[in-house]
Coordinates of C-alpha atoms in Angstrom, one line a residue:
M26 CA 0.0 0.0 0.0
S27 CA 2.9 2.4 0.8
H28 CA 3.7 3.0 -2.9
M29 CA 0.1 3.0 -4.2
R30 CA -2.8 5.4 -4.6
T31 CA -5.7 3.6 -2.9
L32 CA -9.2 4.8 -3.0
F33 CA -11.5 3.8 0.0
R34 CA -15.1 4.4 -1.1
D35 CA -18.7 4.0 0.0
G36 CA -17.9 4.3 3.7
R37 CA -18.5 6.8 6.6
V38 CA -15.3 8.9 7.0
H39 CA -14.9 10.9 10.2
T40 CA -13.3 14.1 9.1
P41 CA -13.7 17.8 9.8
A42 CA -12.7 18.5 6.2
D43 CA -16.0 17.3 4.9
P44 CA -18.7 15.9 7.3
S45 CA -20.4 14.2 4.4
A46 CA -17.3 12.4 3.2
T47 CA -17.8 8.8 2.2
A48 CA -14.5 8.3 0.4
M49 CA -10.8 8.8 1.0
L50 CA -7.8 8.7 -1.3
V51 CA -4.5 7.6 0.2
D52 CA -1.3 8.3 -1.8
G53 CA 1.5 6.4 -0.2
D54 CA 1.6 7.6 3.4
T55 CA -0.6 10.7 2.9
I56 CA -4.3 11.4 2.6
A57 CA -4.6 13.0 -0.8
W58 CA -8.3 13.6 -1.0
L59 CA -11.6 13.3 1.0
G60 CA -15.1 13.8 -0.1
P61 CA -18.3 12.1 -1.4
T62 CA -17.8 8.9 -3.4
A63 CA -19.5 10.4 -6.4
D64 CA -16.7 13.0 -6.6
A65 CA -13.8 10.6 -6.1
P66 CA -11.0 10.4 -8.6
S67 CA -11.4 7.8 -11.2
R68 CA -9.1 4.8 -11.8
A69 CA -7.6 6.2 -15.0
G70 CA -4.1 7.2 -14.1
R71 CA -5.0 8.5 -10.7
V72 CA -6.0 5.4 -8.6
D73 CA -4.1 2.1 -8.4
R74 CA -6.6 0.3 -6.2
V75 CA -10.1 0.6 -5.0
V76 CA -11.4 -0.7 -1.6
D77 CA -15.1 -0.9 -1.2
L78 CA -16.0 -0.1 2.4
D79 CA -19.6 -1.2 2.3
G80 CA -20.6 1.6 4.6
A81 CA -17.9 1.0 7.2
L82 CA -16.7 3.7 9.6
V83 CA -13.2 5.2 9.0
T84 CA -11.7 7.2 11.8
P85 CA -8.3 8.4 12.9
A86 CA -6.5 5.6 14.7
F87 CA -6.3 5.8 18.5
V88 CA -3.2 6.7 20.6
D89 CA -2.7 5.2 24.1
A90 CA -0.7 7.8 26.0
H91 CA 0.5 5.7 28.9
V92 CA 1.5 2.0 28.4
H93 CA 4.0 -0.5 29.8
T94 CA 4.4 -2.9 26.9
T95 CA 6.4 -5.6 28.6
A96 CA 4.2 -5.9 31.6
T97 CA 1.1 -5.7 29.4
G98 CA 2.4 -8.5 27.2
F99 CA 3.1 -10.8 30.2
T100 CA -0.3 -10.1 31.6
L101 CA -1.9 -11.0 28.2
R102 CA 0.2 -14.2 28.0
G103 CA 0.4 -15.2 31.6
L104 CA -1.1 -15.0 35.1
N105 CA -3.9 -12.4 35.0
L106 CA -5.5 -12.0 38.4
A107 CA -7.9 -9.2 37.5
G108 CA -10.9 -11.4 37.8
T109 CA -10.1 -12.8 41.2
T110 CA -12.6 -12.0 44.0
S111 CA -10.9 -13.5 47.1
R112 CA -7.6 -14.6 48.7
V113 CA -8.5 -18.2 47.9
Q114 CA -9.0 -17.5 44.2
V115 CA -5.7 -15.8 44.0
L116 CA -4.0 -18.8 45.7
D117 CA -5.8 -21.2 43.4
A118 CA -4.7 -19.3 40.3
V119 CA -1.1 -19.1 41.5
A120 CA -1.1 -22.9 42.1
A121 CA -2.6 -23.7 38.7
H122 CA -0.1 -21.4 36.8
A123 CA 2.9 -22.5 38.9
A124 CA 2.2 -26.1 37.9
T125 CA 3.0 -25.2 34.3
L126 CA 6.4 -23.7 35.0
P127 CA 9.8 -25.1 35.6
A128 CA 10.8 -25.7 39.2
D129 CA 13.3 -22.8 39.2
A130 CA 11.0 -20.3 37.5
I131 CA 9.6 -17.2 39.3
V132 CA 5.8 -17.0 39.2
I133 CA 4.9 -13.5 37.9
G134 CA 1.3 -12.4 38.1
H135 CA -0.7 -9.1 38.0
G136 CA -4.0 -7.6 38.6
W137 CA -5.4 -8.5 42.1
D138 CA -7.5 -5.8 43.7
E139 CA -8.6 -6.5 47.3
S140 CA -10.7 -3.3 47.5
G141 CA -13.6 -5.1 45.7
W142 CA -13.5 -8.3 47.8
T143 CA -16.0 -9.1 50.5
D144 CA -13.2 -10.4 52.7
Q145 CA -10.2 -8.1 51.9
R146 CA -7.6 -10.3 53.5
T147 CA -4.8 -11.0 51.1
P148 CA -2.5 -14.1 50.8
T149 CA 0.5 -14.2 53.1
A150 CA 4.1 -14.9 52.0
A151 CA 3.8 -18.4 53.6
E152 CA 0.6 -19.1 51.7
L153 CA 2.3 -18.0 48.4
D154 CA 5.2 -20.4 49.2
R155 CA 2.8 -23.3 49.3
A156 CA 0.7 -22.2 46.3
G157 CA 3.9 -21.7 44.2
G158 CA 5.2 -25.1 45.0
G159 CA 8.3 -23.7 46.5
R160 CA 8.8 -21.3 43.6
A161 CA 9.4 -17.6 44.2
V162 CA 6.1 -15.6 43.6
Y163 CA 5.6 -12.0 42.6
L164 CA 2.1 -10.7 42.2
S165 CA 1.7 -7.0 41.4
R166 CA -1.5 -5.2 42.6
A167 CA -3.7 -3.7 39.9
C168 CA -2.1 -0.3 40.5
V169 CA 1.5 -1.8 40.2
H170 CA 2.6 0.2 43.2
A171 CA 2.4 -2.7 45.6
A172 CA 2.8 -6.5 45.4
L173 CA 2.3 -9.7 47.3
V174 CA 5.5 -11.8 47.3
S175 CA 6.7 -15.2 48.7
T176 CA 9.3 -15.7 51.3
A177 CA 12.1 -16.4 48.9
L178 CA 12.0 -12.8 47.7
L179 CA 12.1 -11.3 51.2
T180 CA 15.8 -10.8 51.3
G181 CA 17.6 -8.7 53.9
E182 CA 17.9 -5.8 51.6
V183 CA 14.1 -5.9 51.0
K184 CA 13.4 -6.2 54.7
A185 CA 15.5 -3.0 55.4
A186 CA 13.7 -1.0 52.7
A187 CA 10.8 1.5 53.2
G188 CA 7.5 -0.1 52.5
Y189 CA 8.4 -3.6 53.8
D190 CA 5.8 -5.6 55.7
D191 CA 6.2 -9.1 57.2
S192 CA 3.0 -10.2 55.5
G193 CA 4.6 -10.0 52.1
W194 CA 2.5 -7.0 51.0
L195 CA 5.3 -4.6 49.8
R196 CA 5.1 -1.0 48.8
R197 CA 7.6 1.8 48.0
D198 CA 11.3 0.9 47.9
A199 CA 10.8 -2.6 49.0
H200 CA 8.4 -3.2 46.1
H201 CA 10.7 -1.6 43.6
L202 CA 13.6 -3.9 44.7
V203 CA 11.5 -7.1 44.4
R204 CA 10.0 -6.1 41.1
E205 CA 13.5 -5.6 39.7
V206 CA 14.4 -9.1 40.8
A207 CA 11.2 -10.7 39.4
F208 CA 11.5 -9.1 35.9
G209 CA 15.3 -9.6 36.0
S210 CA 14.6 -13.3 35.8
V211 CA 12.9 -13.0 32.4
T212 CA 15.0 -13.5 29.3
H213 CA 15.4 -10.9 26.6
A214 CA 13.6 -13.2 24.1
Q215 CA 10.6 -13.4 26.5
V216 CA 10.6 -9.6 26.8
L217 CA 10.5 -9.2 23.1
D218 CA 7.7 -11.7 22.7
A219 CA 5.7 -10.0 25.4
Q220 CA 6.2 -6.6 23.8
R221 CA 5.1 -7.8 20.4
A222 CA 2.0 -9.4 22.0
A223 CA 1.1 -6.1 23.6
L224 CA 1.7 -4.1 20.4
S225 CA -0.1 -6.5 18.2
H226 CA -3.1 -6.5 20.5
A227 CA -3.0 -2.7 20.5
A228 CA -3.1 -2.6 16.7
S229 CA -6.0 -5.0 16.7
L230 CA -7.9 -2.5 18.8
G231 CA -7.3 0.4 16.4
I232 CA -4.3 1.8 18.3
A233 CA -1.6 3.1 16.0
S234 CA 0.7 4.6 18.6
V235 CA 1.5 4.1 22.3
H236 CA 3.6 6.1 24.8
E237 CA 6.0 3.7 26.6
C238 CA 6.5 4.9 30.2
G239 CA 9.7 3.6 31.6
G240 CA 12.4 4.5 34.2
P241 CA 14.0 3.1 37.4
G242 CA 11.5 1.2 39.4
T243 CA 9.3 0.7 36.3
S244 CA 11.4 -1.0 33.6
G245 CA 15.0 -1.7 32.8
E246 CA 16.9 0.3 30.2
A247 CA 17.3 -2.7 27.8
D248 CA 13.6 -3.5 28.0
F249 CA 12.8 0.2 27.4
V250 CA 15.1 0.5 24.3
A251 CA 13.7 -2.8 22.9
A252 CA 10.1 -1.4 23.1
L253 CA 11.1 1.4 20.8
A254 CA 12.6 -0.8 18.1
H255 CA 9.9 -3.2 16.9
G256 CA 9.6 -1.5 13.5
A257 CA 7.0 -0.3 11.1
W258 CA 4.7 -3.3 11.3
F259 CA 3.7 -2.4 14.8
P260 CA 2.2 0.7 16.4
Q261 CA 4.7 3.6 16.7
V262 CA 6.2 3.7 20.2
F263 CA 7.1 7.0 21.8
G264 CA 9.4 6.5 24.7
L265 CA 9.3 8.5 28.0
W266 CA 12.1 7.8 30.4
G267 CA 11.3 8.9 34.0
E268 CA 14.6 9.5 35.8
P269 CA 15.5 12.8 37.6
N270 CA 18.0 15.1 35.9
A271 CA 18.5 12.5 33.1
A272 CA 17.4 14.4 30.0
A273 CA 20.6 13.6 28.2
K274 CA 20.3 9.9 29.1
A275 CA 16.7 9.8 28.0
K276 CA 17.7 11.3 24.6
Q277 CA 20.5 8.6 24.3
L278 CA 18.0 5.9 25.0
G279 CA 15.8 7.2 22.1
A280 CA 13.1 8.7 24.3
V281 CA 11.1 11.8 23.2
G282 CA 10.8 13.0 26.8
A283 CA 12.4 12.7 30.3
A284 CA 8.9 12.2 31.5
G285 CA 6.3 9.4 32.0
D286 CA 6.8 7.5 35.3
L287 CA 9.1 9.9 37.1
Y288 CA 7.4 9.3 40.4
A289 CA 6.4 12.3 42.5
D290 CA 4.2 9.8 44.5
G291 CA 2.7 6.4 44.3
A292 CA -0.9 5.2 43.9
L293 CA -4.2 5.4 45.7
G294 CA -4.7 1.6 45.7
A295 CA -1.4 1.2 47.5
R296 CA -2.0 4.2 49.8
T297 CA 1.2 5.7 48.5
A298 CA -0.3 8.6 46.5
H299 CA 0.7 11.8 48.4
L300 CA -2.3 13.5 49.9
R301 CA -3.0 16.7 51.8
S302 CA -5.6 15.0 54.0
A303 CA -5.1 11.5 55.4
Y304 CA -6.4 8.2 54.0
L305 CA -9.6 7.1 55.7
D306 CA -8.9 3.3 55.7
G307 CA -5.2 3.1 56.6
T308 CA -2.9 4.0 59.3
G309 CA 0.9 3.6 59.6
R310 CA 3.2 3.4 62.6
D311 CA 6.1 5.6 63.6
A312 CA 9.5 4.5 64.8
H313 CA 8.1 3.8 68.2
G314 CA 5.3 1.7 67.0
N315 CA 2.6 4.3 67.6
R316 CA -0.3 4.5 65.0
V317 CA -0.2 7.6 62.8
E318 CA -2.3 8.8 59.9
E319 CA -1.2 7.9 56.4
H320 CA -0.8 10.6 53.8
G321 CA 1.1 8.5 51.3
H322 CA 4.6 9.3 50.1
G323 CA 6.3 12.0 48.1
Y324 CA 9.3 10.9 46.2
L325 CA 10.4 14.4 45.0
T326 CA 10.8 17.8 46.5
A327 CA 9.8 21.0 44.6
E328 CA 13.5 21.8 44.2
Q329 CA 14.1 18.4 42.5
V330 CA 11.2 19.1 40.2
T331 CA 12.8 22.5 39.3
E332 CA 16.2 21.0 38.6
H333 CA 14.7 18.3 36.4
L334 CA 12.7 20.8 34.3
V335 CA 15.8 23.1 34.0
D336 CA 17.7 20.0 32.8
C337 CA 15.0 19.2 30.3
A338 CA 15.1 22.8 29.0
R339 CA 18.8 22.6 28.6
H340 CA 18.6 19.5 26.4
G341 CA 15.5 20.5 24.5
M342 CA 13.4 17.6 26.0
Q343 CA 9.9 17.3 27.2
G344 CA 9.7 16.8 31.0
G345 CA 7.1 15.2 33.0
F346 CA 6.0 13.5 36.3
H347 CA 3.8 10.8 37.7
A348 CA 1.6 12.6 40.3
I349 CA -1.7 11.4 41.6
G350 CA -2.4 12.9 45.0
D351 CA -3.1 16.6 45.6
Q352 CA 0.0 17.1 47.7
A353 CA 2.2 15.5 45.0
I354 CA 0.6 17.7 42.3
E355 CA 1.2 20.8 44.4
T356 CA 4.8 19.8 44.9
V357 CA 5.2 19.4 41.1
L358 CA 3.6 22.7 40.4
D359 CA 5.8 24.4 43.0
G360 CA 8.7 23.0 41.0
F361 CA 7.3 24.4 37.8
K362 CA 7.2 27.8 39.4
G363 CA 10.9 27.5 40.4
A364 CA 11.8 26.4 36.9
A365 CA 9.9 29.3 35.4
K366 CA 11.9 31.7 37.4
R367 CA 15.1 30.1 36.1
V368 CA 14.3 29.7 32.4
G369 CA 11.2 31.8 31.9
V370 CA 7.5 31.0 31.7
E371 CA 7.4 30.9 27.9
A372 CA 10.3 28.4 27.8
I373 CA 8.4 26.2 30.2
R374 CA 5.2 26.4 28.2
A375 CA 7.1 25.7 25.0
G376 CA 8.3 22.4 26.5
R377 CA 4.8 21.0 26.5
H378 CA 5.6 19.1 29.7
R379 CA 3.2 16.6 31.1
I380 CA 1.8 15.1 34.3
E381 CA 0.6 11.5 34.3
H382 CA -2.7 10.6 36.1
V383 CA -3.4 14.0 38.0
E384 CA -6.3 12.5 39.9
L385 CA -6.8 14.8 42.8
L386 CA -7.1 18.4 41.8
D387 CA -8.8 21.6 43.0
K388 CA -9.3 24.8 41.0
A389 CA -6.0 26.2 42.1
L390 CA -4.0 23.2 41.0
I391 CA -5.9 23.1 37.7
A392 CA -5.0 26.8 37.2
G393 CA -1.4 25.8 37.6
L394 CA -1.7 23.3 34.7
V395 CA -3.1 26.1 32.6
D396 CA -0.4 28.6 33.6
F397 CA 2.4 26.3 32.5
G398 CA 0.8 24.7 29.5
I399 CA 1.0 21.2 31.0
V400 CA -0.5 18.2 29.3
A401 CA -2.7 16.0 31.4
S402 CA -2.1 12.4 30.5
V403 CA -5.2 10.8 32.1
Q404 CA -6.9 7.4 32.4
P405 CA -10.7 7.7 32.5
A406 CA -11.0 4.0 33.2
F407 CA -9.7 4.7 36.7
D408 CA -13.0 6.4 37.6
R409 CA -15.0 3.7 35.9
L410 CA -13.3 1.0 37.9
W411 CA -12.6 2.6 41.3
G412 CA -14.6 5.9 41.4
G413 CA -18.1 6.7 42.7
E414 CA -19.7 6.5 46.1
H415 CA -18.8 2.9 46.9
G416 CA -15.6 2.1 45.0
M417 CA -12.0 1.9 46.1
Y418 CA -11.5 5.7 46.0
A419 CA -14.5 6.1 48.4
Q420 CA -12.9 3.5 50.8
R421 CA -9.5 5.3 50.7
L422 CA -10.7 8.9 50.5
G423 CA -14.4 9.2 51.4
R424 CA -17.3 10.0 49.1
A425 CA -16.6 13.7 48.5
R426 CA -13.0 13.3 47.5
S427 CA -13.9 10.2 45.4
L428 CA -16.4 12.1 43.4
A429 CA -14.0 15.0 43.0
S430 CA -11.2 12.8 41.6
N431 CA -10.2 12.5 38.0
P432 CA -11.8 15.9 37.1
I433 CA -11.7 15.4 33.3
G434 CA -14.6 17.8 32.7
A435 CA -13.0 20.6 34.7
L436 CA -9.7 20.1 32.9
A437 CA -11.3 20.1 29.5
G438 CA -13.4 23.1 30.4
V439 CA -10.4 25.4 30.9
G440 CA -8.5 24.2 27.8
V441 CA -5.9 21.8 29.4
L442 CA -4.6 19.4 26.7
L443 CA -5.9 16.0 27.5
A444 CA -4.2 12.8 26.3
F445 CA -6.1 9.6 27.1
G446 CA -4.4 6.3 28.0
S447 CA -4.9 3.0 29.8
D448 CA -1.8 2.7 32.0
A449 CA -1.9 -0.9 30.8
P450 CA -1.7 -3.4 32.4
V451 CA -3.2 -1.3 35.2
T452 CA -6.4 -1.2 33.1
D453 CA -7.0 -2.9 29.8
L454 CA -6.2 -1.5 26.4
D455 CA -9.7 -0.4 25.5
P456 CA -9.9 2.9 23.6
W457 CA -13.6 2.9 23.0
G458 CA -14.3 1.9 26.6
T459 CA -11.9 4.6 27.8
C460 CA -13.9 7.3 25.8
R461 CA -17.1 6.0 27.3
A462 CA -15.6 6.2 30.8
A463 CA -14.9 9.9 30.2
M464 CA -18.4 10.4 29.0
R465 CA -19.9 8.5 32.0
H466 CA -17.8 9.8 34.9
H467 CA -19.4 9.0 38.2
N468 CA -19.7 12.7 38.8
P469 CA -21.9 14.2 36.1
V470 CA -20.1 17.5 36.4
Q471 CA -16.9 15.8 35.2
R472 CA -18.3 14.2 32.0
I473 CA -17.3 15.3 28.5
G474 CA -18.9 14.7 25.2
A475 CA -18.3 12.0 22.6
K476 CA -16.3 14.2 20.2
A477 CA -14.1 15.6 23.0
A478 CA -13.4 12.2 24.4
F479 CA -12.5 10.8 21.0
A480 CA -10.2 13.7 20.2
A481 CA -8.4 13.2 23.5
H482 CA -7.7 9.6 22.6
T483 CA -6.6 10.4 19.0
R484 CA -5.2 13.8 18.3
G485 CA -4.5 14.4 22.0
G486 CA -2.0 11.6 22.2
W487 CA 0.0 12.9 19.2
R488 CA 0.0 16.5 20.5
A489 CA 1.2 15.3 23.9
V490 CA 4.5 14.2 22.2
G491 CA 4.8 17.3 20.0
V492 CA 3.3 15.9 16.8
D493 CA 0.6 18.4 15.7
D494 CA -0.2 17.1 12.2
E495 CA -1.5 13.7 13.2
G496 CA -4.8 12.4 14.7
V497 CA -7.2 14.0 12.2
L498 CA -8.1 12.8 8.7
N499 CA -7.2 15.9 6.7
P500 CA -5.9 16.2 3.1
G501 CA -2.1 16.5 3.2
W502 CA -1.9 14.8 6.6
S503 CA -0.6 11.4 7.4
A504 CA -2.7 8.4 6.4
T505 CA -3.1 7.0 10.0
F506 CA -6.5 5.5 10.4
T507 CA -8.7 2.6 11.3
V508 CA -11.6 1.0 9.3
W509 CA -14.2 -0.4 11.7
D510 CA -16.9 -3.0 11.1
T511 CA -19.7 -0.7 11.9
T512 CA -21.8 1.8 9.9
E513 CA -22.5 4.0 12.9
D514 CA -20.6 7.2 13.6
I515 CA -18.4 7.7 16.6
S516 CA -21.2 9.3 18.7
E517 CA -23.5 6.4 18.0
V518 CA -20.8 3.8 18.8
L519 CA -19.9 5.6 22.1
H520 CA -23.6 5.6 23.2
T521 CA -23.8 1.8 22.9
E522 CA -22.1 -0.9 25.0
T523 CA -20.5 -2.7 22.1
N524 CA -17.0 -2.0 20.7
P525 CA -16.7 -2.3 16.9
Q526 CA -13.9 -4.5 15.6
A527 CA -11.0 -3.0 13.7
R528 CA -10.9 -4.4 10.2
V529 CA -7.7 -2.5 9.3
T530 CA -5.4 -0.3 11.3
V531 CA -3.0 1.8 9.2
L532 CA 0.0 3.8 10.4
R533 CA 1.2 6.3 7.8
G534 CA 0.0 4.2 4.9
R535 CA 1.3 0.9 6.3
P536 CA -1.2 -1.7 7.6
I537 CA -0.2 -2.8 11.1
H538 CA -3.4 -4.8 11.6
N539 CA -5.5 -6.4 8.9
R540 CA -8.4 -8.7 9.1
Q541 CA -9.1 -8.4 5.4
E542 CA -7.2 -9.0 2.2
P543 CA -3.7 -7.4 2.1
L544 CA -3.8 -3.7 1.2

C-alpha cells in the first residue's frame, strides 16, 4: 500500500474536512483527498486500487498515551489476576499457573485488587510459598505500586527498605527492589515476545501509537530500548524515560521525553499517593510503633522538580512526572514555578511538559496546569473501575473526595490538553471503553462529550509528544486511520455498550493490523 494510490469508497469517513465524506484517497503515506464517493478520482491514471468499504466507519487511529508494553504482554500471555474476587481465588490461580512452570521459575502475576473483595484479607508470603510449589512468587497489585511476594523474595535488603511488611505485601522501595528481581529473571527473548504481543493487541484495537513509560522502578533500560525498536509493522512507540535530571540519558535511549513514570508519589490503591488529607482506611506506625495517619509518600521535592525541568530545557526535551495525590501535584507545580523563574514561563510552556494521572485536583491546581501549558495524561477507566460512592476511592478517600477525583470535565473546560491512555496493564487496552468512561464519569459535572473524548484519545496523544499534524483525517496529513466493522458514527458507537472490531489499522500508509485481504 505504501507506494500505491488507494481509494477507499462508500464508507463513513470521520473528518472535519467534509462531514459528508464517504471516500478517502490515500497516496503512499498521505491522505490525498476526502469527499463524497461520487466526486472521487477515477481509476484512470489516478488510482491504483479501490477498496469498497460497504458503509464501514473510517476514523483516525487511537493513541494510548500511557502504556507499559512488557508488563502488558506478560499479563496477556500469563497469570492475570484481574478477575479474582478473594484470597482463595488468588492462591488457586497461582497454584494452577505455577504447575505449568519449571521448578526454578519465578511466578509472575498481575491484577489482584482486594478493594472489591467481600473479605479483603490477602494471601500471606507463607501461603504463596505453598501455592507456588516452592517457587518464588511476585504478584503486582492492579495499581502496580504494591505487590504480594513469597518468602524467597524477602531478602535482607528488602526487609530493610521502606514499604516492607512481614505479610509479604510490599510498597515503595521494598516493592521496587522485588519487582526488579522478578523481571530480571525474564529472558530478553521473553521480553521481546511480550512486547510484540502487547503491540499486536493494541493494533487489533485500532491503536496506531503508544507512549511507553519507563524508568527506574518501572522497567530496565534494555527493555525500554527494545520497546522502541519493533519497527514499522507495529504501532509507533514514543518513549518517555522517567529519571531525575537525566534528559541527556533519555535522549540517548531514544526517548522523546524525560517524563512518564518519574514518580512524585505512588498510587491510591497502595495508599502511597501523596495526599494533603489522610487516607480514611489506613494508618501507619512511627519509629516507636505508635499509630499515625497515612498521607502517602512524596518521592520528589519541589527543588528536585525544578532541577529536572531546567535540565530538560537545557537539552530541549519534554519533561514530566507521575503525580496522583493533591500534595504531589502541588509539589510538582511548585517545582514548575521554580523552573519558570530560572528559564522563563514561555520556555516552560514551549516544552509542553506533562503530568501523568493527575487524579486529585482543586481549582488552584488546575490553574497551575493552565499557567504552564501542562499536558494532562489521564486514564478515564480509573474512575469507571474505582470511582463513585462505593468504590476503592471512596474507601480510601471518602465519598466527597472520590467524586471530585479525575476531574476530566474541569480540565477540558479550561483548555488543558488531554491525552487519554490506559496505563496498561493497570487497566486494559480499550480505547472505545476509555472514551465511554470519560463520558460517563461517576460525577456528572466531570463528564465530557463523545467528540471531545474521541479527540483526547486520538489527536491528544499525538500532540502530547509534540506531533501536531496527526490524529485528524485531513488532506495532506498522514494516512493513519482505522476501518471499523460498523456503519455507525463515533457518537452512536460511544452511546452503545459494544465496541466495533477493527478491520484494518493503518500507520502512515502501512497496515499494522489487517483482518481483510492485504492492502
